[in-house]
Amino acid sequence: MGNHLSTKGGSSIKRTYENKKNTLIYSEKRIVQNFTLIWLDETIDESKKDCRYTISQLRQIVNSITICTDPTFCQKFIEKIRDEKIFLIVSGKLAQKIIEHIHHYVGLNSIYIFCGYPPAHEQLKTQWPKIRIVSSQIESICKSLVNDAAQCEQDLTPISILSLTDCSNQNLNQIDQSFMYSLLMKDILLETDYDEQAIVVLVDFCRKIFQGNEYELKIIDEFGRDYHKHTPIWWYTRECFTYKMLNRSLRMLEIDVIAAMGFFMKDIHQQLEKEHRTRSTGRAPFIVYRGQAMSNDEFEKIHKNINGLLTFNNLLSTSVDFKVAMGFAQNRKGQPDKVPILFEMQIDPILTTIPFASLKGLGYFHAEEEILFSMHTIFRITQVKENQDHIWQIKLDLVSDKDLQIGELIKRMRSEIGDGSATDRLARLMVTFGEFGKAETVYNLVLGSIPNDDEKALACIYNQLGYTQYKQGNHSQALTSYEDALKIQEKLRPSTDLDLANTYNNIGLLYANPNDSCKAVEYHQKALNIQQEHLDHNHPDLANTYNNLGLAQISMGDHKHGLDNLSAALRIRQISLPANHPLIASVYSTIGGVYQKLEDYSNALIFYKNALDIEEQASHSNHQTLAMAYYNMSTILNDLKQNDKAIQYAESAVQLASKFLEPNHPNTILFNEYFKELKTKQS
């Protein structure tokens, strides 16, 4: 596991060169660990025996290796890496040229200087704290690399932090997305039934990823052949592809990897449950520890949320030995951009059914004095203090099964996400948070598992798949998916009438631009005709269709009918939704925009003001819609020649954008330019 990285591992090799066009050339290999390694040396020659030996040693530790000969292109390559921590091995000569330009980069975890005469470069260690070792021996570098890889794995365990406000918040958009993803992922694993074919699927999946890596391929074949000869925990704690892929897939939410490894994750959970039942009965409360580092931002969030909740969204490895955990924390001291942490976790087996077990006698390393917890283990933060060694000690209590606050939160989350399979709920959650690419991956996986004769289910997934493609701007793919749904639904009428209306609406949205407004109106009208026949006249779905139809009519210049349909949407939403619901604000804002375009400024002001009143009362995760409401108010007041008030609202929009949006966000630019224009006009 994390504390026992040996010098055995998989690999993928990338090579970067400077060609005649000054571009980077490298072979793309999928990364299956939380880190990657770059070896920079302008004298690298793979035809030489010592170079091949060095590569063979590094390949035993890190799956992804990039060989680079030019420091400028190496720097560009490093700057593009977003999802992995980087280990850099660099020659003494090039170290002098590159380190000062890249040392500040947060993704760069550690540097190893590999040179012929170490004393000439030792002084660099005092200047640049990310330098771990200066050596002429690759074996010494590999030893240091093994330790750093273990620490890196430990530090990158994903966590979610929920404040007391989050726990009572009725708006799911306000709650840490990773908390809900982790919860639903666990639901999926426990709800899904797997057979022996799942092992074959994973083995085939891994063989493709590790193609050319003979060491890992042997273990993968052994896994496929002998999986049931050992326990799931034995396989997880072995130094091989299993825990590396599992840990990264949960951290990055790599849906295809999680799907392939689903049976393995479930088997681990069930073994932990079994061990917990047999070993924890009557056991007294005890304490476990975990030493690691975390970013300043992550630490500050914990520090500010005493009595809040903290969940580890991965399998959680802890130690019963205080000194071992403190050693891990001590090793993080002095690292830039990191805070050394020692977690002290109070565990009362009587109060919880959350599965955990000692690895002693269970893991690949039989003497391992560790306690392994299942995914999504939730703790309450009780204390944060700095000790005399400048290590921050964070005390956590394992949450009881009877904790009403967390119980109500999880119940509310599951209720709001809705019914259906756990996979369906996960995809809907991703759509809610705008993770349309990941939602598309989920729907494609679901599509492959539905029998061909279950046509109604197929049509539903085609429709949802089309929506995720539409939201990513892939309109031609979306139209194909919608048409696949349409063919099935038209064949199955009348039982699929409302589903058909949904598909018509979705196709109408694809044509929501001035050049295709007539088609948009045609499809939205088809949807409306069906819904009016089957739904109550105040049904929320009718409001959505009235809204879509109204927007399409306005786009083609039919303002009268467009306003009529937008007003119908507003009337239904006022009846069926809470008074300060954002969808009511949205239609107020839209109608205000129509009146403004028609130069009916007094009516525009009324509707914009109604929208702003709702936005100011509601809670927002990023305040984008509130900032836009301020901007709209400013524009209409400017049209009404109320310049002082217009400037005040424009300034409010700018202030919100500067706080919650990136400087290059289109709205940030729009608000700033408009505000400057008003100020210039005033002067």
XYZ file of C-alpha atoms in Angstrom, residues 113-630:
518
model
C 19.830 15.727 -9.723
C 21.568 12.837 -11.516
C 25.132 13.857 -12.261
C 28.697 12.597 -12.486
C 30.114 14.774 -9.676
C 27.529 15.490 -6.915
C 29.672 17.938 -4.845
C 29.478 20.452 -7.689
C 25.687 20.707 -7.294
C 25.043 20.030 -3.591
C 24.623 23.743 -2.854
C 21.458 23.792 -4.968
C 19.651 21.811 -2.261
C 19.847 24.729 0.168
C 18.457 27.104 -2.435
C 15.660 24.907 -3.820
C 13.814 22.800 -1.202
C 12.130 20.521 -3.743
C 15.525 18.957 -4.545
C 15.575 15.616 -2.716
C 18.948 14.202 -3.638
C 22.061 14.888 -5.729
C 23.665 11.613 -6.759
C 25.678 9.805 -9.404
C 23.966 6.495 -8.567
C 20.554 5.701 -10.024
C 19.970 3.232 -7.172
C 20.133 6.089 -4.632
C 17.744 8.172 -6.694
C 15.348 5.246 -7.000
C 15.387 4.736 -3.220
C 14.469 8.384 -2.669
C 11.876 8.181 -5.430
C 10.195 5.180 -3.791
C 9.748 7.114 -0.538
C 8.464 10.213 -2.311
C 6.015 8.143 -4.364
C 4.644 6.630 -1.136
C 4.239 10.057 0.444
C 2.692 11.474 -2.715
C 0.117 8.680 -2.799
C -0.698 9.356 0.851
C -1.055 13.111 0.341
C -3.390 12.798 -2.644
C -6.141 10.866 -0.873
C -9.217 12.904 -1.855
C -11.237 14.456 0.966
C -14.428 16.501 1.198
C -15.143 19.045 3.924
C -18.660 20.047 4.890
C -19.281 22.953 7.219
C -22.161 23.087 9.683
C -23.921 25.340 7.169
C -23.451 22.762 4.409
C -24.986 20.071 6.592
C -28.206 22.054 6.988
C -28.195 23.597 3.495
C -31.246 22.783 1.380
C -29.426 23.630 -1.873
C -27.340 20.715 -3.193
C -25.380 23.106 -5.413
C -23.861 24.534 -2.222
C -22.443 21.192 -1.058
C -19.014 19.817 -1.975
C -19.539 17.870 -5.212
C -16.935 15.238 -4.329
C -18.906 14.332 -1.187
C -21.961 13.456 -3.240
C -19.980 11.748 -5.995
C -18.292 9.548 -3.405
C -21.581 8.711 -1.712
C -23.257 7.728 -4.979
C -20.200 5.802 -6.126
C -20.408 3.708 -2.991
C -24.139 3.158 -3.608
C -23.390 1.959 -7.147
C -20.797 -0.544 -5.976
C -23.096 -2.021 -3.361
C -26.131 -2.175 -5.664
C -24.430 -3.733 -8.690
C -24.302 -7.504 -9.152
C -21.101 -8.821 -10.723
C -20.230 -12.233 -12.148
C -16.975 -13.984 -13.063
C -16.921 -12.203 -16.412
C -16.107 -8.964 -14.539
C -12.619 -10.331 -13.782
C -12.056 -11.085 -17.474
C -13.196 -7.569 -18.428
C -10.775 -5.952 -15.947
C -7.870 -8.119 -17.074
C -8.488 -7.216 -20.729
C -8.806 -3.548 -19.779
C -5.507 -3.604 -17.867
C -3.614 -5.514 -20.539
C -4.348 -2.706 -22.985
C -3.204 -0.036 -20.546
C 0.007 -1.856 -19.581
C 0.881 -3.055 -23.062
C 4.651 -3.571 -23.257
C 5.143 -3.622 -19.480
C 6.154 -7.228 -18.886
C 6.349 -6.926 -15.092
C 2.788 -5.644 -14.671
C 1.442 -7.932 -17.402
C 2.632 -10.973 -15.453
C 0.778 -9.765 -12.353
C -2.323 -8.943 -14.420
C -2.336 -12.487 -15.810
C -1.853 -13.845 -12.300
C -4.774 -11.707 -11.110
C -7.018 -13.155 -13.803
C -5.912 -16.714 -13.121
C -5.632 -16.709 -9.307
C -7.953 -13.942 -8.123
C -9.923 -16.227 -5.825
C -6.796 -17.855 -4.359
C -6.207 -14.675 -2.366
C -8.456 -12.132 -0.678
C -9.415 -8.765 -2.247
C -7.440 -6.963 0.493
C -4.376 -9.090 -0.324
C -4.586 -7.967 -3.943
C -5.193 -4.338 -2.979
C -2.175 -4.170 -0.676
C 0.137 -5.838 -3.167
C 2.556 -3.466 -4.904
C 0.989 -3.576 -8.377
C -1.622 -2.122 -10.699
C -4.554 -2.700 -8.329
C -4.303 0.042 -5.720
C -2.589 2.484 -8.098
C -5.439 2.367 -10.595
C -8.131 2.275 -7.927
C -6.775 5.247 -5.978
C -6.320 7.434 -9.028
C -9.679 6.527 -10.560
C -11.511 7.543 -7.384
C -9.511 10.775 -7.051
C -10.045 11.753 -10.706
C -13.499 10.156 -10.985
C -12.402 8.173 -14.046
C -15.683 6.465 -14.777
C -14.418 3.804 -17.195
C -11.733 2.650 -14.750
C -14.191 2.645 -11.851
C -16.636 0.616 -13.941
C -13.938 -1.931 -14.823
C -12.789 -2.195 -11.191
C -16.257 -2.065 -9.658
C -16.397 -5.711 -8.632
C -12.974 -5.405 -6.988
C -13.996 -2.354 -4.963
C -17.195 -4.105 -3.871
C -15.254 -7.235 -2.885
C -12.884 -5.140 -0.734
C -15.837 -3.436 0.965
C -17.549 -6.755 1.654
C -14.365 -8.276 3.075
C -13.959 -5.256 5.349
C -17.590 -5.690 6.448
C -16.995 -9.354 7.267
C -13.787 -8.622 9.192
C -15.483 -5.744 11.010
C -18.360 -7.959 12.153
C -16.102 -10.715 13.452
C -13.299 -8.638 14.970
C -14.991 -5.509 16.319
C -17.695 -7.015 18.531
C -17.156 -5.790 22.072
C -13.979 -3.932 21.146
C -13.173 -0.838 23.186
C -12.712 2.586 21.533
C -9.250 3.168 20.099
C -7.213 5.757 18.193
C -5.560 5.518 14.768
C -3.247 8.000 13.094
C -2.400 9.237 9.636
C 0.506 11.492 8.655
C 0.441 13.428 5.399
C 0.655 16.876 3.842
C -2.044 18.965 2.229
C -2.335 22.263 0.418
C -2.680 25.498 2.370
C -6.189 26.026 0.975
C -7.352 22.571 1.997
C -5.890 22.960 5.476
C -7.513 26.375 5.964
C -10.876 24.910 5.039
C -10.484 22.290 7.787
C -9.201 24.879 10.255
C -12.281 27.046 9.717
C -14.760 24.193 10.087
C -14.436 22.847 13.615
C -17.434 20.539 14.260
C -17.931 20.217 10.526
C -17.607 16.938 8.635
C -14.631 15.480 6.784
C -14.928 12.465 4.528
C -12.168 10.472 2.846
C -13.404 9.614 -0.647
C -11.030 6.709 -1.084
C -10.049 3.611 0.821
C -8.402 5.056 3.917
C -5.187 3.605 5.291
C -4.282 4.516 8.890
C -1.718 3.365 11.449
C -2.121 2.296 15.056
C 1.470 3.439 15.616
C 1.732 7.137 16.501
C 5.474 7.240 15.649
C 4.983 5.802 12.158
C 2.284 8.358 11.302
C 4.275 11.201 12.868
C 7.247 10.144 10.739
C 5.163 10.642 7.606
C 4.111 14.094 8.838
C 7.669 15.041 9.826
C 8.878 14.212 6.318
C 6.518 16.860 4.926
C 8.033 19.721 6.935
C 9.682 22.416 4.890
C 7.942 21.508 1.647
C 6.689 24.582 -0.246
C 2.931 25.049 -0.555
C 2.241 22.167 1.858
C 1.144 21.895 5.471
C 2.339 18.854 7.486
C -0.656 17.138 9.093
C -1.147 14.430 11.683
C -4.705 13.110 11.836
C -5.722 11.576 15.158
C -8.922 9.583 14.697
C -11.109 8.404 17.581
C -12.883 5.145 16.675
C -15.727 3.606 18.660
C -16.703 0.290 17.009
C -19.934 0.073 18.993
C -21.332 3.313 17.533
C -20.755 2.588 13.849
C -21.211 -0.059 11.179
C -18.770 1.682 8.841
C -16.503 -1.222 7.873
C -12.818 -1.233 8.779
C -10.305 -3.917 9.646
C -6.727 -4.452 10.750
C -4.499 -5.546 7.880
C -2.364 -7.736 10.113
C -2.510 -11.193 8.586
C -4.794 -10.006 5.774
C -2.602 -7.858 3.547
C 0.191 -8.743 1.161
C 2.568 -7.532 3.903
C 1.432 -9.803 6.736
C 2.981 -7.811 9.590
C 1.316 -4.572 8.510
C 0.093 -2.617 11.552
C -2.543 -0.661 9.648
C -6.297 -0.191 9.851
C -8.050 0.050 6.479
C -11.414 1.843 6.229
C -13.887 1.496 3.371
C -14.683 4.314 0.962
C -16.564 7.415 2.084
C -15.732 7.156 5.766
C -17.085 10.257 7.517
C -15.513 11.975 10.529
C -16.369 15.038 12.583
C -13.596 17.617 13.039
C -13.206 18.235 16.778
C -9.870 20.042 17.160
C -7.080 21.637 15.107
C -3.859 22.666 16.837
C -0.155 23.083 16.060
C 2.294 21.088 18.187
C 5.760 22.156 19.290
C 7.322 20.525 16.206
C 5.133 22.697 13.945
C 3.010 19.749 12.878
C -0.703 20.473 12.743
C -2.651 17.834 14.657
C -6.257 17.381 13.575
C -8.529 15.377 15.846
C -11.413 13.531 14.205
C -14.261 11.433 15.608
C -15.724 8.675 13.464
C -19.352 9.642 12.831
C -21.911 7.488 14.594
C -24.659 5.683 12.707
C -27.071 7.654 14.916
C -25.701 11.064 13.910
C -28.967 12.785 12.958
C -27.294 15.642 11.094
C -25.386 13.476 8.622
C -28.314 11.065 8.371
C -30.688 13.858 7.341
C -28.138 15.285 4.891
C -27.648 11.957 3.108
C -31.400 11.313 3.086
C -32.036 14.755 1.554
C -29.323 14.257 -1.056
C -30.681 10.889 -2.134
C -34.202 12.293 -2.255
C -33.334 15.346 -4.347
C -31.244 13.357 -6.821
C -34.282 11.155 -7.394
C -35.165 7.535 -7.995
C -33.675 5.070 -10.420
C -30.554 2.982 -10.360
C -27.460 4.326 -8.636
C -25.852 4.739 -12.072
C -28.753 6.881 -13.282
C -28.542 8.981 -10.129
C -24.798 9.452 -10.543
C -25.240 10.670 -14.114
C -28.005 13.074 -13.052
C -25.804 14.432 -10.291
C -23.013 15.048 -12.800
C -25.420 16.885 -15.078
C -26.554 19.007 -12.113
C -22.954 20.100 -11.535
C -22.148 20.608 -15.218
C -19.884 17.538 -15.518
C -21.375 16.656 -18.893
C -18.368 14.732 -20.232
C -18.388 12.388 -17.241
C -22.178 12.064 -17.465
C -21.822 11.080 -21.135
C -19.335 8.369 -20.138
C -21.805 6.995 -17.586
C -24.672 6.959 -20.090
C -22.513 5.185 -22.683
C -21.704 2.528 -20.096
C -25.393 2.163 -19.252
C -26.264 1.990 -22.958
C -23.948 -0.971 -23.406
C -25.649 -2.871 -20.588
C -29.293 -2.484 -21.718
C -30.821 -5.442 -23.653
C -31.834 -4.603 -27.231
C -35.428 -5.595 -26.538
C -35.787 -3.037 -23.720
C -36.579 -0.303 -26.220
C -38.145 2.170 -23.809
C -35.003 2.150 -21.627
C -32.806 2.501 -24.720
C -34.775 5.533 -25.887
C -34.464 7.135 -22.454
C -30.676 6.713 -22.403
C -30.330 7.966 -26.013
C -32.219 11.081 -24.955
C -30.042 11.669 -21.889
C -26.911 10.950 -23.906
C -27.985 13.517 -26.477
C -28.476 16.131 -23.771
C -24.936 15.662 -22.403
C -23.543 15.936 -25.948
C -25.605 19.068 -26.588
C -24.299 20.703 -23.410
C -20.730 20.009 -24.565
C -21.416 21.704 -27.910
C -21.417 18.434 -29.892
C -24.654 19.241 -31.693
C -24.341 16.751 -34.553
C -23.741 13.869 -32.124
C -26.612 15.100 -29.963
C -28.980 15.197 -32.936
C -28.028 11.613 -33.842
C -28.739 10.463 -30.281
C -32.068 12.315 -30.174
C -33.104 10.846 -33.524
C -32.289 7.343 -32.238
C -34.580 8.050 -29.284
C -37.250 9.513 -31.568
C -37.402 6.415 -33.809
C -38.093 4.180 -30.823
C -40.567 6.520 -29.129
C -42.641 7.103 -32.264
C -42.844 3.324 -32.748
C -44.024 2.772 -29.152
C -46.727 5.481 -29.062
C -48.959 6.239 -27.177
C -47.167 4.743 -24.149
C -44.144 7.000 -24.784
C -45.982 10.243 -25.563
C -44.453 12.274 -22.726
C -41.000 10.873 -23.464
C -41.537 11.870 -27.078
C -42.414 15.411 -25.982
C -39.164 15.544 -24.032
C -37.205 14.509 -27.124
C -39.012 17.099 -29.274
C -38.071 19.741 -26.724
C -34.436 18.656 -26.747
C -34.238 18.755 -30.542
C -35.829 22.196 -30.435
C -33.031 23.385 -28.163
C -30.481 22.187 -30.737
C -32.000 24.637 -33.205
C -31.970 27.545 -30.736
C -30.155 30.023 -32.943
C -31.505 32.755 -35.255
C -30.864 30.729 -38.436
C -32.881 27.707 -37.226
C -35.588 29.435 -35.165
C -38.403 28.104 -37.347
C -37.308 24.513 -36.700
C -36.969 25.241 -32.995
C -40.529 26.600 -32.884
C -41.786 23.549 -34.816
C -40.295 21.039 -32.354
C -41.232 22.953 -29.202
C -44.798 23.296 -30.508
C -44.943 19.519 -31.084
C -43.823 19.006 -27.500
C -46.377 21.485 -26.183
C -49.242 19.822 -28.075
C -48.466 16.450 -26.481
C -47.977 17.850 -22.992
C -51.198 19.869 -23.083
C -53.025 16.628 -23.856
C -51.461 14.612 -21.012
C -50.432 17.019 -18.231
C -52.217 19.221 -15.733
C -52.277 22.812 -16.985
C -50.015 23.918 -14.102
C -47.419 21.156 -14.504
C -43.764 22.379 -14.267
C -42.841 20.565 -17.512
C -45.351 22.723 -19.354
C -43.618 25.815 -17.985
C -40.298 24.641 -19.430
C -41.852 24.079 -22.852
C -43.634 27.434 -22.817
C -40.293 29.018 -21.938
C -38.437 27.213 -24.753
C -41.139 28.023 -27.292
C -41.242 31.666 -26.233
C -37.486 32.051 -26.600
C -37.556 30.478 -30.075
C -40.386 32.772 -31.197
C -38.568 35.846 -29.945
C -35.417 34.689 -31.752
C -37.364 34.704 -35.038
C -38.864 38.131 -34.256
C -42.331 37.030 -33.121
C -42.288 39.071 -29.908
C -46.055 39.001 -29.271
C -46.406 35.204 -29.173
C -43.012 34.902 -27.516
C -44.072 37.143 -24.617
C -47.378 35.282 -24.326
C -45.561 31.959 -23.887
C -42.948 33.381 -21.513
C -45.785 34.826 -19.416
C -47.423 31.381 -19.363
C -44.164 29.880 -18.147
C -43.917 32.535 -15.434
C -47.502 31.930 -14.264
C -46.961 28.168 -13.869
C -43.619 28.569 -12.099
C -45.118 31.047 -9.650
C -47.749 28.429 -8.785
C -45.567 25.302 -8.725
C -42.264 26.586 -7.326
C -41.133 28.432 -4.167
C -41.348 32.209 -4.476
C -37.576 32.720 -4.623
C -36.777 29.852 -6.999
C -34.034 30.696 -9.566
C -36.220 29.528 -12.469
C -38.708 32.289 -11.633
C -35.873 34.805 -11.589
C -34.681 33.459 -14.935
C -37.995 34.008 -16.705
C -38.369 37.474 -15.112
C -34.956 38.335 -16.504
C -35.810 36.963 -19.958
C -39.054 38.943 -20.176
C -37.223 42.053 -18.985
C -34.725 41.569 -21.806
C -37.508 41.343 -24.386
C -39.111 44.568 -23.161
C -35.719 46.266 -23.165
C -35.144 45.192 -26.764
C -38.582 46.605 -27.655
C -37.579 49.864 -25.874
C -40.399 49.452 -23.355
C -38.011 50.483 -20.574
C -40.577 50.899 -17.790
C -41.780 47.296 -18.103
C -38.217 46.068 -18.540
C -37.277 47.755 -15.250
C -40.150 46.044 -13.416
C -39.161 42.564 -14.585
C -35.422 43.092 -14.050
C -36.146 44.363 -10.529
C -38.279 41.290 -9.772
C -35.432 39.059 -10.956
C -32.907 40.920 -8.816
C -35.111 40.689 -5.714
C -35.156 36.886 -6.025
C -31.433 36.631 -6.734
C -30.590 38.724 -3.668
C -32.773 36.553 -1.431
C -31.451 33.221 -2.720
C -28.169 31.479 -1.882
C -25.653 31.105 -4.686
C -22.598 28.942 -5.073
C -20.827 31.308 -7.483
C -23.069 34.412 -7.674
C -22.947 34.491 -11.483
C -26.676 35.001 -11.880
C -26.721 37.686 -9.181
C -23.908 39.542 -10.935
C -25.856 39.343 -14.203
C -28.974 40.674 -12.461
C -26.969 43.705 -11.283
